[in-house]
Amino acid sequence: MLVNGATLRGGNGNIIEVRESLGTGSGHTVADITIDDSRLTGNIFIENASEASLLLSNNAILNGIITGPADTTVTNGASWNLTGDSSIGDLTLGSGGTVKLGDGTAFNTLNVNGDFVGQGGTFVFNTVFGDDSSPSDKVVIAGNSSGTGNIVVNNINGTGAQTGEGIQLISVAGSSDASFVMPGRATAGIYEYLLYKGGVANPNDGAWYLRSTYTGDPCDLNPSLPICTPTDPGTPVDPVAPVIPVDPIDPGGPTDPIPLLRPEPGAYLANQAAAVHMFQQRRHDRGEPAFEHDGAGAWARVGRDQMNTTIAGQVDTRTHTNVLQIGSDLYRWGQSGRGQIGLMLATGEAETQATSRITGYGTRGKVKGDAVGLYGTWVQSAEDSSGLYVDGWLQYGRYDNRVQGNNLPRETYDATTRAASVEAGYGWAFANSDRGTWYLQPQAQLTYTDYKGDTLQEVNGTVVEDDRAGGFESRVGVRLFGHDNASGNRVQPFLAVNWLYTERGDAMRFDGERLDARLPTNR
């Protein structure tokens, strides 16, 4: 028995050896080993002809390998950290107990040659998050499994991939009655990995897998998922498209996997789109030329936009953008045909909520931006709104971005935009009276935005980088508006209809895999 903070280190690599009794006796060695609030570094060897029971309890720590028929219990804050492949008898993983299968430098296998009993303890695996062939720590149970347990999986340089059968973590040769949950999240690239019991080809094999594909009800796998506890139980959940059998003649055959996306890429894409469009403007956003006086003036614009999108049919995003733009003329010339050049400043922020329809996991994205620019306008008639106008502006913007998913660290990165626009329109007065005048004004605008965002590496190892954003965007529309001819009037009701064409949509790469927002090119 080792108690009260004892420390033991094996000089030859072994700290405990249990061997068969020497001599001609008919008995064999039986050892009961208790490690209580102590730290051991080294291996434990139990000769096959011997018997042993090992209890790790009360915050005890064992760093090493166990070899032989040792019935092992890890409980009450104790931890067994494997340094290589191990083979034991029965295993009981009690409340607060942890079995860490390695440190990620190699992938270890724990062979439980007897039964496993879970009492709320935790297995910690190291796995390369990828496809079915990905290397991983494993637990192999030769007997039966029962009780409950937790599974934590660390990603070891995995870039994410779509799985089929899945990455096997635990196999059970006997009755597989234990229930495991994964309280944390397992993410890599664009994928969310969930814990499944049973294979795809053989759902009754009793093994436990990580899969980045979706089948069945995720609440059967992990009742703690956010989608399993909706705030409004009366609101139905949108159904997910059913899995279509590959061979409909054989209902028991394999099925086409549905890739399971995590919501964070949706927030990254929404941040990108918000930065590209945050400070774009049209001539009339800076006021109405007919309302202006001869002297240089100033203007201010306050705007709020909302955009809702769905990424790959799985991730819903909702973005609200608030913008304040101010400007002042620096120089004016002309009377009836008047030109002006001015300086403008802007600040704004956008907040996004991205939510997975399948898991319910959510992610918040935020963009805070500032911009500076120059504008220039020439109007044919400065006294009213008829005739031709030509407008253009140049602008530079800088943005601080962040993305934070449920149970994941916050990620931060910067971005910049360089944008230019040219716009023209022509107004016709088609209804004139003493009270007021109505105008119809066709407009056309071409905008180019060069967006550049930082490449970042998330805490989980995923490399996030731009694929494409911005580019050319055209607008063709018509504006119907009226002037009240009363002296001092500064109100202009209007109705505008526009056709927008975007050269390229917003897209990003996650560990090299491309994902785009798939917004309509024409809208």
mmCIF file of C-alpha atoms in Angstrom, residues 157-497:
data_model
loop_
_atom_site.group_PDB
_atom_site.id
_atom_site.type_symbol
_atom_site.label_atom_id
_atom_site.label_comp_id
_atom_site.label_asym_id
_atom_site.label_seq_id
_atom_site.Cartn_x
_atom_site.Cartn_y
_atom_site.Cartn_z
ATOM 1 C CA ASN A 157 -2.879 16.868 -36.189
ATOM 2 C CA GLY A 158 -6.007 15.650 -37.968
ATOM 3 C CA THR A 159 -7.337 17.851 -40.756
ATOM 4 C CA GLY A 160 -10.829 16.369 -40.803
ATOM 5 C CA ALA A 161 -12.390 14.106 -43.419
ATOM 6 C CA GLN A 162 -15.656 12.360 -44.149
ATOM 7 C CA THR A 163 -15.834 8.953 -42.502
ATOM 8 C CA GLY A 164 -17.761 5.867 -43.546
ATOM 9 C CA GLU A 165 -17.610 3.147 -40.914
ATOM 10 C CA GLY A 166 -15.888 5.541 -38.539
ATOM 11 C CA ILE A 167 -12.771 5.583 -36.366
ATOM 12 C CA GLN A 168 -13.079 2.743 -33.872
ATOM 13 C CA LEU A 169 -12.238 3.638 -30.273
ATOM 14 C CA ILE A 170 -13.629 0.703 -28.264
ATOM 15 C CA SER A 171 -14.357 -2.882 -29.293
ATOM 16 C CA VAL A 172 -16.289 -5.373 -27.139
ATOM 17 C CA ALA A 173 -16.172 -9.122 -27.760
ATOM 18 C CA GLY A 174 -18.874 -10.018 -25.204
ATOM 19 C CA SER A 175 -22.102 -8.269 -24.275
ATOM 20 C CA SER A 176 -21.796 -4.557 -24.967
ATOM 21 C CA ASP A 177 -24.121 -3.035 -22.389
ATOM 22 C CA ALA A 178 -22.027 -0.072 -21.270
ATOM 23 C CA SER A 179 -23.192 3.407 -22.227
ATOM 24 C CA PHE A 180 -20.669 6.102 -23.153
ATOM 25 C CA VAL A 181 -21.146 9.805 -23.824
ATOM 26 C CA MET A 182 -18.758 12.409 -25.198
ATOM 27 C CA PRO A 183 -19.400 15.534 -23.084
ATOM 28 C CA GLY A 184 -17.004 17.708 -25.092
ATOM 29 C CA ARG A 185 -16.780 18.353 -28.821
ATOM 30 C CA ALA A 186 -14.559 16.722 -31.436
ATOM 31 C CA THR A 187 -13.908 19.009 -34.417
ATOM 32 C CA ALA A 188 -11.405 19.242 -37.270
ATOM 33 C CA GLY A 189 -11.553 21.072 -40.578
ATOM 34 C CA ILE A 190 -15.202 21.652 -41.465
ATOM 35 C CA TYR A 191 -16.365 18.500 -39.672
ATOM 36 C CA GLU A 192 -18.052 17.708 -36.381
ATOM 37 C CA TYR A 193 -17.373 14.197 -35.050
ATOM 38 C CA LEU A 194 -19.982 12.396 -32.959
ATOM 39 C CA LEU A 195 -19.729 9.241 -30.889
ATOM 40 C CA TYR A 196 -21.682 6.260 -32.233
ATOM 41 C CA LYS A 197 -22.348 2.779 -30.875
ATOM 42 C CA GLY A 198 -22.294 0.142 -33.601
ATOM 43 C CA GLY A 199 -20.777 0.118 -37.055
ATOM 44 C CA VAL A 200 -22.444 1.127 -40.295
ATOM 45 C CA ALA A 201 -22.095 -2.305 -41.892
ATOM 46 C CA ASN A 202 -22.959 -4.079 -38.617
ATOM 47 C CA PRO A 203 -24.885 -1.807 -36.226
ATOM 48 C CA ASN A 204 -24.913 -4.583 -33.610
ATOM 49 C CA ASP A 205 -21.161 -5.116 -33.337
ATOM 50 C CA GLY A 206 -21.130 -3.393 -29.907
ATOM 51 C CA ALA A 207 -18.128 -1.208 -30.766
ATOM 52 C CA TRP A 208 -17.861 2.564 -30.329
ATOM 53 C CA TYR A 209 -16.844 4.846 -33.206
ATOM 54 C CA LEU A 210 -16.147 8.474 -34.041
ATOM 55 C CA ARG A 211 -17.943 9.472 -37.231
ATOM 56 C CA SER A 212 -18.098 12.762 -39.111
ATOM 57 C CA THR A 213 -21.242 11.621 -40.891
ATOM 58 C CA TYR A 214 -24.807 11.795 -39.727
ATOM 59 C CA THR A 215 -27.218 8.923 -39.335
ATOM 60 C CA GLY A 216 -30.094 8.448 -36.939
ATOM 61 C CA ASP A 217 -30.956 10.689 -33.986
ATOM 62 C CA PRO A 218 -27.920 12.401 -32.408
ATOM 63 C CA CYS A 219 -29.795 12.576 -29.103
ATOM 64 C CA ASP A 220 -29.571 8.773 -28.935
ATOM 65 C CA LEU A 221 -25.798 9.174 -29.011
ATOM 66 C CA ASN A 222 -25.382 12.114 -26.664
ATOM 67 C CA PRO A 223 -28.430 13.441 -24.784
ATOM 68 C CA SER A 224 -26.387 16.463 -23.676
ATOM 69 C CA LEU A 225 -26.284 17.921 -27.209
ATOM 70 C CA PRO A 226 -27.886 21.383 -27.273
ATOM 71 C CA ILE A 227 -30.513 20.296 -29.769
ATOM 72 C CA CYS A 228 -31.733 17.647 -27.309
ATOM 73 C CA THR A 229 -32.861 20.323 -24.841
ATOM 74 C CA PRO A 230 -34.692 22.930 -26.935
ATOM 75 C CA THR A 231 -35.818 26.092 -25.151
ATOM 76 C CA ASP A 232 -39.270 25.726 -26.672
ATOM 77 C CA PRO A 233 -40.383 22.082 -26.570
ATOM 78 C CA GLY A 234 -43.415 22.968 -28.661
ATOM 79 C CA THR A 235 -41.344 24.102 -31.634
ATOM 80 C CA PRO A 236 -40.728 21.247 -34.068
ATOM 81 C CA VAL A 237 -37.189 20.642 -35.297
ATOM 82 C CA ASP A 238 -36.749 20.843 -39.049
ATOM 83 C CA PRO A 239 -36.362 17.305 -40.375
ATOM 84 C CA VAL A 240 -33.028 16.265 -41.845
ATOM 85 C CA ALA A 241 -33.047 14.690 -45.282
ATOM 86 C CA PRO A 242 -33.318 10.903 -44.939
ATOM 87 C CA VAL A 243 -30.358 8.695 -45.675
ATOM 88 C CA ILE A 244 -30.872 6.963 -49.028
ATOM 89 C CA PRO A 245 -29.775 3.305 -49.243
ATOM 90 C CA VAL A 246 -27.023 2.620 -51.742
ATOM 91 C CA ASP A 247 -28.721 -0.626 -52.741
ATOM 92 C CA PRO A 248 -32.473 -0.366 -52.191
ATOM 93 C CA ILE A 249 -32.853 -4.089 -52.862
ATOM 94 C CA ASP A 250 -30.862 -4.859 -49.721
ATOM 95 C CA PRO A 251 -32.239 -2.740 -46.850
ATOM 96 C CA GLY A 252 -29.470 -4.003 -44.592
ATOM 97 C CA GLY A 253 -26.703 -2.779 -46.905
ATOM 98 C CA PRO A 254 -24.523 0.304 -46.387
ATOM 99 C CA THR A 255 -25.941 3.796 -46.727
ATOM 100 C CA ASP A 256 -24.690 6.973 -48.323
ATOM 101 C CA PRO A 257 -23.102 9.025 -45.528
ATOM 102 C CA ILE A 258 -24.212 12.600 -44.929
ATOM 103 C CA PRO A 259 -21.204 14.766 -43.962
ATOM 104 C CA LEU A 260 -21.691 16.390 -40.561
ATOM 105 C CA LEU A 261 -20.557 20.021 -40.592
ATOM 106 C CA ARG A 262 -19.685 22.007 -37.503
ATOM 107 C CA PRO A 263 -21.219 25.498 -37.234
ATOM 108 C CA GLU A 264 -17.960 27.462 -36.893
ATOM 109 C CA PRO A 265 -17.310 27.671 -40.673
ATOM 110 C CA GLY A 266 -20.704 29.338 -41.023
ATOM 111 C CA ALA A 267 -19.606 32.106 -38.655
ATOM 112 C CA TYR A 268 -16.302 32.556 -40.511
ATOM 113 C CA LEU A 269 -18.144 32.899 -43.824
ATOM 114 C CA ALA A 270 -20.656 35.332 -42.309
ATOM 115 C CA ASN A 271 -17.803 37.460 -40.920
ATOM 116 C CA GLN A 272 -16.234 37.518 -44.363
ATOM 117 C CA ALA A 273 -19.472 38.579 -46.068
ATOM 118 C CA ALA A 274 -20.143 41.239 -43.408
ATOM 119 C CA ALA A 275 -16.697 42.801 -43.888
ATOM 120 C CA VAL A 276 -17.040 42.872 -47.689
ATOM 121 C CA HIS A 277 -20.414 44.643 -47.622
ATOM 122 C CA MET A 278 -20.260 46.611 -44.343
ATOM 123 C CA PHE A 279 -19.261 50.003 -45.776
ATOM 124 C CA GLN A 280 -20.543 49.763 -49.338
ATOM 125 C CA GLN A 281 -22.780 52.707 -50.230
ATOM 126 C CA ARG A 282 -24.818 54.317 -52.982
ATOM 127 C CA ARG A 283 -24.950 57.960 -54.004
ATOM 128 C CA HIS A 284 -28.240 58.607 -52.246
ATOM 129 C CA ASP A 285 -26.855 57.220 -48.976
ATOM 130 C CA ARG A 286 -25.012 60.543 -48.701
ATOM 131 C CA GLY A 287 -28.114 62.693 -49.118
ATOM 132 C CA GLU A 288 -30.066 64.302 -51.928
ATOM 133 C CA PRO A 289 -28.227 66.854 -54.146
ATOM 134 C CA ALA A 290 -31.363 68.992 -54.543
ATOM 135 C CA PHE A 291 -31.505 69.507 -50.762
ATOM 136 C CA GLU A 292 -27.928 70.769 -50.524
ATOM 137 C CA HIS A 293 -26.827 74.421 -50.394
ATOM 138 C CA ASP A 294 -24.056 76.021 -52.372
ATOM 139 C CA GLY A 295 -21.513 75.784 -49.549
ATOM 140 C CA ALA A 296 -19.632 72.654 -48.471
ATOM 141 C CA GLY A 297 -21.723 70.465 -46.227
ATOM 142 C CA ALA A 298 -21.531 67.388 -44.039
ATOM 143 C CA TRP A 299 -23.650 64.250 -43.928
ATOM 144 C CA ALA A 300 -24.209 61.250 -41.689
ATOM 145 C CA ARG A 301 -25.734 57.851 -42.356
ATOM 146 C CA VAL A 302 -26.897 55.229 -39.862
ATOM 147 C CA GLY A 303 -27.777 51.788 -41.209
ATOM 148 C CA ARG A 304 -28.804 48.379 -39.961
ATOM 149 C CA ASP A 305 -28.895 45.279 -42.163
ATOM 150 C CA GLN A 306 -29.896 41.695 -41.563
ATOM 151 C CA MET A 307 -28.883 38.630 -43.566
ATOM 152 C CA ASN A 308 -30.048 35.044 -43.075
ATOM 153 C CA THR A 309 -28.364 32.183 -44.901
ATOM 154 C CA THR A 310 -28.056 28.399 -44.706
ATOM 155 C CA ILE A 311 -24.685 26.717 -45.301
ATOM 156 C CA ALA A 312 -24.838 23.312 -47.031
ATOM 157 C CA GLY A 313 -28.372 22.774 -45.721
ATOM 158 C CA GLN A 314 -27.045 22.210 -42.180
ATOM 159 C CA VAL A 315 -25.859 25.473 -40.624
ATOM 160 C CA ASP A 316 -28.236 28.426 -40.273
ATOM 161 C CA THR A 317 -26.612 31.851 -39.915
ATOM 162 C CA ARG A 318 -28.233 35.120 -38.923
ATOM 163 C CA THR A 319 -26.188 38.318 -39.143
ATOM 164 C CA HIS A 320 -27.053 41.833 -37.937
ATOM 165 C CA THR A 321 -24.866 44.714 -39.117
ATOM 166 C CA ASN A 322 -24.887 48.247 -37.678
ATOM 167 C CA VAL A 323 -23.016 51.029 -39.489
ATOM 168 C CA LEU A 324 -22.314 54.718 -38.888
ATOM 169 C CA GLN A 325 -20.812 56.730 -41.784
ATOM 170 C CA ILE A 326 -20.004 60.427 -41.750
ATOM 171 C CA GLY A 327 -18.465 62.699 -44.346
ATOM 172 C CA SER A 328 -17.772 66.275 -45.337
ATOM 173 C CA ASP A 329 -17.159 68.011 -48.639
ATOM 174 C CA LEU A 330 -13.607 69.211 -49.106
ATOM 175 C CA TYR A 331 -14.116 71.020 -52.408
ATOM 176 C CA ARG A 332 -17.043 72.072 -54.610
ATOM 177 C CA TRP A 333 -17.260 73.648 -58.026
ATOM 178 C CA GLY A 334 -19.954 74.748 -60.495
ATOM 179 C CA GLN A 335 -23.460 76.042 -60.035
ATOM 180 C CA SER A 336 -26.153 74.307 -62.100
ATOM 181 C CA GLY A 337 -23.815 71.483 -63.036
ATOM 182 C CA ARG A 338 -22.069 70.963 -59.718
ATOM 183 C CA GLY A 339 -19.223 68.761 -58.580
ATOM 184 C CA GLN A 340 -17.934 67.923 -55.122
ATOM 185 C CA ILE A 341 -15.112 65.906 -53.528
ATOM 186 C CA GLY A 342 -15.186 64.836 -49.895
ATOM 187 C CA LEU A 343 -13.709 62.756 -47.112
ATOM 188 C CA MET A 344 -15.676 60.046 -45.311
ATOM 189 C CA LEU A 345 -15.139 57.932 -42.185
ATOM 190 C CA ALA A 346 -17.062 54.887 -41.032
ATOM 191 C CA THR A 347 -17.361 52.490 -38.125
ATOM 192 C CA GLY A 348 -19.535 49.434 -37.731
ATOM 193 C CA GLU A 349 -19.982 46.005 -36.297
ATOM 194 C CA ALA A 350 -21.691 42.789 -37.296
ATOM 195 C CA GLU A 351 -22.782 39.938 -35.054
ATOM 196 C CA THR A 352 -23.605 36.451 -36.310
ATOM 197 C CA GLN A 353 -25.270 33.469 -34.701
ATOM 198 C CA ALA A 354 -24.540 30.218 -36.575
ATOM 199 C CA THR A 355 -26.392 27.092 -35.439
ATOM 200 C CA SER A 356 -26.195 23.489 -36.583
ATOM 201 C CA ARG A 357 -29.594 22.064 -37.469
ATOM 202 C CA ILE A 358 -28.377 18.579 -36.549
ATOM 203 C CA THR A 359 -26.482 18.961 -33.261
ATOM 204 C CA GLY A 360 -27.803 22.290 -32.050
ATOM 205 C CA TYR A 361 -24.275 23.508 -31.373
ATOM 206 C CA GLY A 362 -23.996 27.245 -31.867
ATOM 207 C CA THR A 363 -21.239 29.661 -32.761
ATOM 208 C CA ARG A 364 -21.012 33.418 -32.408
ATOM 209 C CA GLY A 365 -19.095 35.537 -34.867
ATOM 210 C CA LYS A 366 -18.319 39.222 -34.520
ATOM 211 C CA VAL A 367 -16.704 41.820 -36.790
ATOM 212 C CA LYS A 368 -15.713 45.330 -35.692
ATOM 213 C CA GLY A 369 -14.618 47.542 -38.559
ATOM 214 C CA ASP A 370 -13.435 51.055 -39.347
ATOM 215 C CA ALA A 371 -12.953 52.674 -42.738
ATOM 216 C CA VAL A 372 -11.703 55.849 -44.378
ATOM 217 C CA GLY A 373 -12.394 56.980 -47.935
ATOM 218 C CA LEU A 374 -12.840 59.668 -50.544
ATOM 219 C CA TYR A 375 -15.926 60.352 -52.643
ATOM 220 C CA GLY A 376 -16.676 62.480 -55.680
ATOM 221 C CA THR A 377 -19.960 63.420 -57.368
ATOM 222 C CA TRP A 378 -21.100 65.479 -60.357
ATOM 223 C CA VAL A 379 -24.765 66.315 -60.907
ATOM 224 C CA GLN A 380 -26.190 67.902 -64.048
ATOM 225 C CA SER A 381 -28.857 69.845 -62.160
ATOM 226 C CA ALA A 382 -28.120 70.961 -58.626
ATOM 227 C CA GLU A 383 -31.495 72.683 -58.237
ATOM 228 C CA ASP A 384 -33.671 69.586 -58.591
ATOM 229 C CA SER A 385 -33.212 65.845 -59.059
ATOM 230 C CA SER A 386 -33.590 65.614 -62.805
ATOM 231 C CA GLY A 387 -30.809 64.937 -65.259
ATOM 232 C CA LEU A 388 -27.589 62.959 -65.068
ATOM 233 C CA TYR A 389 -25.394 62.233 -62.072
ATOM 234 C CA VAL A 390 -22.040 60.419 -61.867
ATOM 235 C CA ASP A 391 -20.578 59.269 -58.562
ATOM 236 C CA GLY A 392 -17.526 57.367 -57.354
ATOM 237 C CA TRP A 393 -15.698 56.510 -54.150
ATOM 238 C CA LEU A 394 -12.540 54.818 -52.850
ATOM 239 C CA GLN A 395 -12.337 53.240 -49.420
ATOM 240 C CA TYR A 396 -9.998 51.305 -47.129
ATOM 241 C CA GLY A 397 -11.333 49.254 -44.237
ATOM 242 C CA ARG A 398 -9.816 47.279 -41.376
ATOM 243 C CA TYR A 399 -11.660 44.641 -39.325
ATOM 244 C CA ASP A 400 -11.165 42.792 -36.057
ATOM 245 C CA ASN A 401 -12.878 39.395 -36.207
ATOM 246 C CA ARG A 402 -13.666 36.718 -33.704
ATOM 247 C CA VAL A 403 -15.402 33.353 -33.731
ATOM 248 C CA GLN A 404 -16.326 31.318 -30.673
ATOM 249 C CA GLY A 405 -18.193 28.026 -30.763
ATOM 250 C CA ASN A 406 -19.929 26.197 -27.933
ATOM 251 C CA ASN A 407 -17.306 24.610 -25.656
ATOM 252 C CA LEU A 408 -14.470 25.836 -27.889
ATOM 253 C CA PRO A 409 -11.851 28.571 -27.335
ATOM 254 C CA ARG A 410 -12.284 31.972 -28.923
ATOM 255 C CA GLU A 411 -10.480 32.514 -32.231
ATOM 256 C CA THR A 412 -9.417 36.015 -33.357
ATOM 257 C CA TYR A 413 -8.026 37.329 -36.637
ATOM 258 C CA ASP A 414 -7.800 40.529 -38.710
ATOM 259 C CA ALA A 415 -8.910 41.453 -42.218
ATOM 260 C CA THR A 416 -8.718 44.418 -44.585
ATOM 261 C CA THR A 417 -10.681 45.643 -47.610
ATOM 262 C CA ARG A 418 -9.844 47.986 -50.441
ATOM 263 C CA ALA A 419 -12.927 48.990 -52.380
ATOM 264 C CA ALA A 420 -13.860 51.266 -55.284
ATOM 265 C CA SER A 421 -17.169 52.125 -56.908
ATOM 266 C CA VAL A 422 -18.505 54.029 -59.900
ATOM 267 C CA GLU A 423 -22.202 54.840 -60.277
ATOM 268 C CA ALA A 424 -24.413 56.750 -62.708
ATOM 269 C CA GLY A 425 -28.094 57.562 -63.007
ATOM 270 C CA TYR A 426 -30.576 59.793 -64.808
ATOM 271 C CA GLY A 427 -33.735 61.299 -63.333
ATOM 272 C CA TRP A 428 -36.945 62.172 -65.146
ATOM 273 C CA ALA A 429 -39.702 64.292 -63.647
ATOM 274 C CA PHE A 430 -42.955 62.647 -64.737
ATOM 275 C CA ALA A 431 -45.474 64.286 -62.405
ATOM 276 C CA ASN A 432 -45.209 67.942 -61.364
ATOM 277 C CA SER A 433 -47.564 70.132 -59.373
ATOM 278 C CA ASP A 434 -47.450 73.059 -57.014
ATOM 279 C CA ARG A 435 -47.379 70.642 -54.127
ATOM 280 C CA GLY A 436 -44.547 68.382 -55.292
ATOM 281 C CA THR A 437 -42.742 66.485 -58.037
ATOM 282 C CA TRP A 438 -42.262 62.777 -58.672
ATOM 283 C CA TYR A 439 -39.143 61.380 -60.335
ATOM 284 C CA LEU A 440 -38.122 58.099 -61.931
ATOM 285 C CA GLN A 441 -34.386 57.480 -61.872
ATOM 286 C CA PRO A 442 -32.685 54.435 -63.486
ATOM 287 C CA GLN A 443 -29.305 53.692 -61.857
ATOM 288 C CA ALA A 444 -26.274 51.497 -62.501
ATOM 289 C CA GLN A 445 -23.329 50.835 -60.196
ATOM 290 C CA LEU A 446 -20.163 48.733 -60.361
ATOM 291 C CA THR A 447 -18.223 47.990 -57.159
ATOM 292 C CA TYR A 448 -14.950 46.146 -56.698
ATOM 293 C CA THR A 449 -13.783 44.912 -53.285
ATOM 294 C CA ASP A 450 -10.414 43.348 -52.537
ATOM 295 C CA TYR A 451 -10.747 41.400 -49.266
ATOM 296 C CA LYS A 452 -7.767 39.901 -47.440
ATOM 297 C CA GLY A 453 -8.087 38.024 -44.167
ATOM 298 C CA ASP A 454 -5.423 36.582 -41.920
ATOM 299 C CA THR A 455 -4.675 32.879 -42.086
ATOM 300 C CA LEU A 456 -5.075 31.443 -38.604
ATOM 301 C CA GLN A 457 -4.672 28.088 -36.910
ATOM 302 C CA GLU A 458 -7.409 27.237 -34.458
ATOM 303 C CA VAL A 459 -6.619 25.749 -31.071
ATOM 304 C CA ASN A 460 -7.793 22.374 -32.410
ATOM 305 C CA GLY A 461 -5.218 22.630 -35.208
ATOM 306 C CA THR A 462 -7.547 23.565 -38.082
ATOM 307 C CA VAL A 463 -5.970 26.034 -40.525
ATOM 308 C CA VAL A 464 -8.513 28.637 -41.667
ATOM 309 C CA GLU A 465 -7.741 30.730 -44.737
ATOM 310 C CA ASP A 466 -9.517 32.738 -47.427
ATOM 311 C CA ASP A 467 -10.388 31.090 -50.687
ATOM 312 C CA ARG A 468 -12.117 34.008 -52.368
ATOM 313 C CA ALA A 469 -14.263 36.969 -51.407
ATOM 314 C CA GLY A 470 -15.257 40.316 -52.775
ATOM 315 C CA GLY A 471 -14.519 40.909 -56.450
ATOM 316 C CA PHE A 472 -16.904 42.746 -58.763
ATOM 317 C CA GLU A 473 -20.526 43.382 -57.883
ATOM 318 C CA SER A 474 -22.934 45.176 -60.175
ATOM 319 C CA ARG A 475 -26.263 46.822 -59.457
ATOM 320 C CA VAL A 476 -28.897 47.886 -61.945
ATOM 321 C CA GLY A 477 -32.076 49.398 -60.584
ATOM 322 C CA VAL A 478 -34.697 52.103 -60.660
ATOM 323 C CA ARG A 479 -35.634 54.567 -57.941
ATOM 324 C CA LEU A 480 -39.082 56.172 -57.645
ATOM 325 C CA PHE A 481 -39.122 59.182 -55.327
ATOM 326 C CA GLY A 482 -40.902 62.431 -54.667
ATOM 327 C CA HIS A 483 -40.153 65.995 -53.547
ATOM 328 C CA ASP A 484 -42.466 68.107 -51.478
ATOM 329 C CA ASN A 485 -42.011 71.626 -52.846
ATOM 330 C CA ALA A 486 -42.721 73.233 -49.487
ATOM 331 C CA SER A 487 -39.936 75.526 -48.320
ATOM 332 C CA GLY A 488 -37.396 73.841 -46.079
ATOM 333 C CA ASN A 489 -38.559 70.306 -46.826
ATOM 334 C CA ARG A 490 -35.860 67.667 -46.296
ATOM 335 C CA VAL A 491 -37.969 64.493 -46.552
ATOM 336 C CA GLN A 492 -37.891 62.262 -49.622
ATOM 337 C CA PRO A 493 -40.075 59.140 -49.724
ATOM 338 C CA PHE A 494 -38.794 56.603 -52.235
ATOM 339 C CA LEU A 495 -39.149 53.078 -53.540
ATOM 340 C CA ALA A 496 -36.157 51.308 -55.133
ATOM 341 C CA VAL A 497 -35.885 47.985 -56.933
#
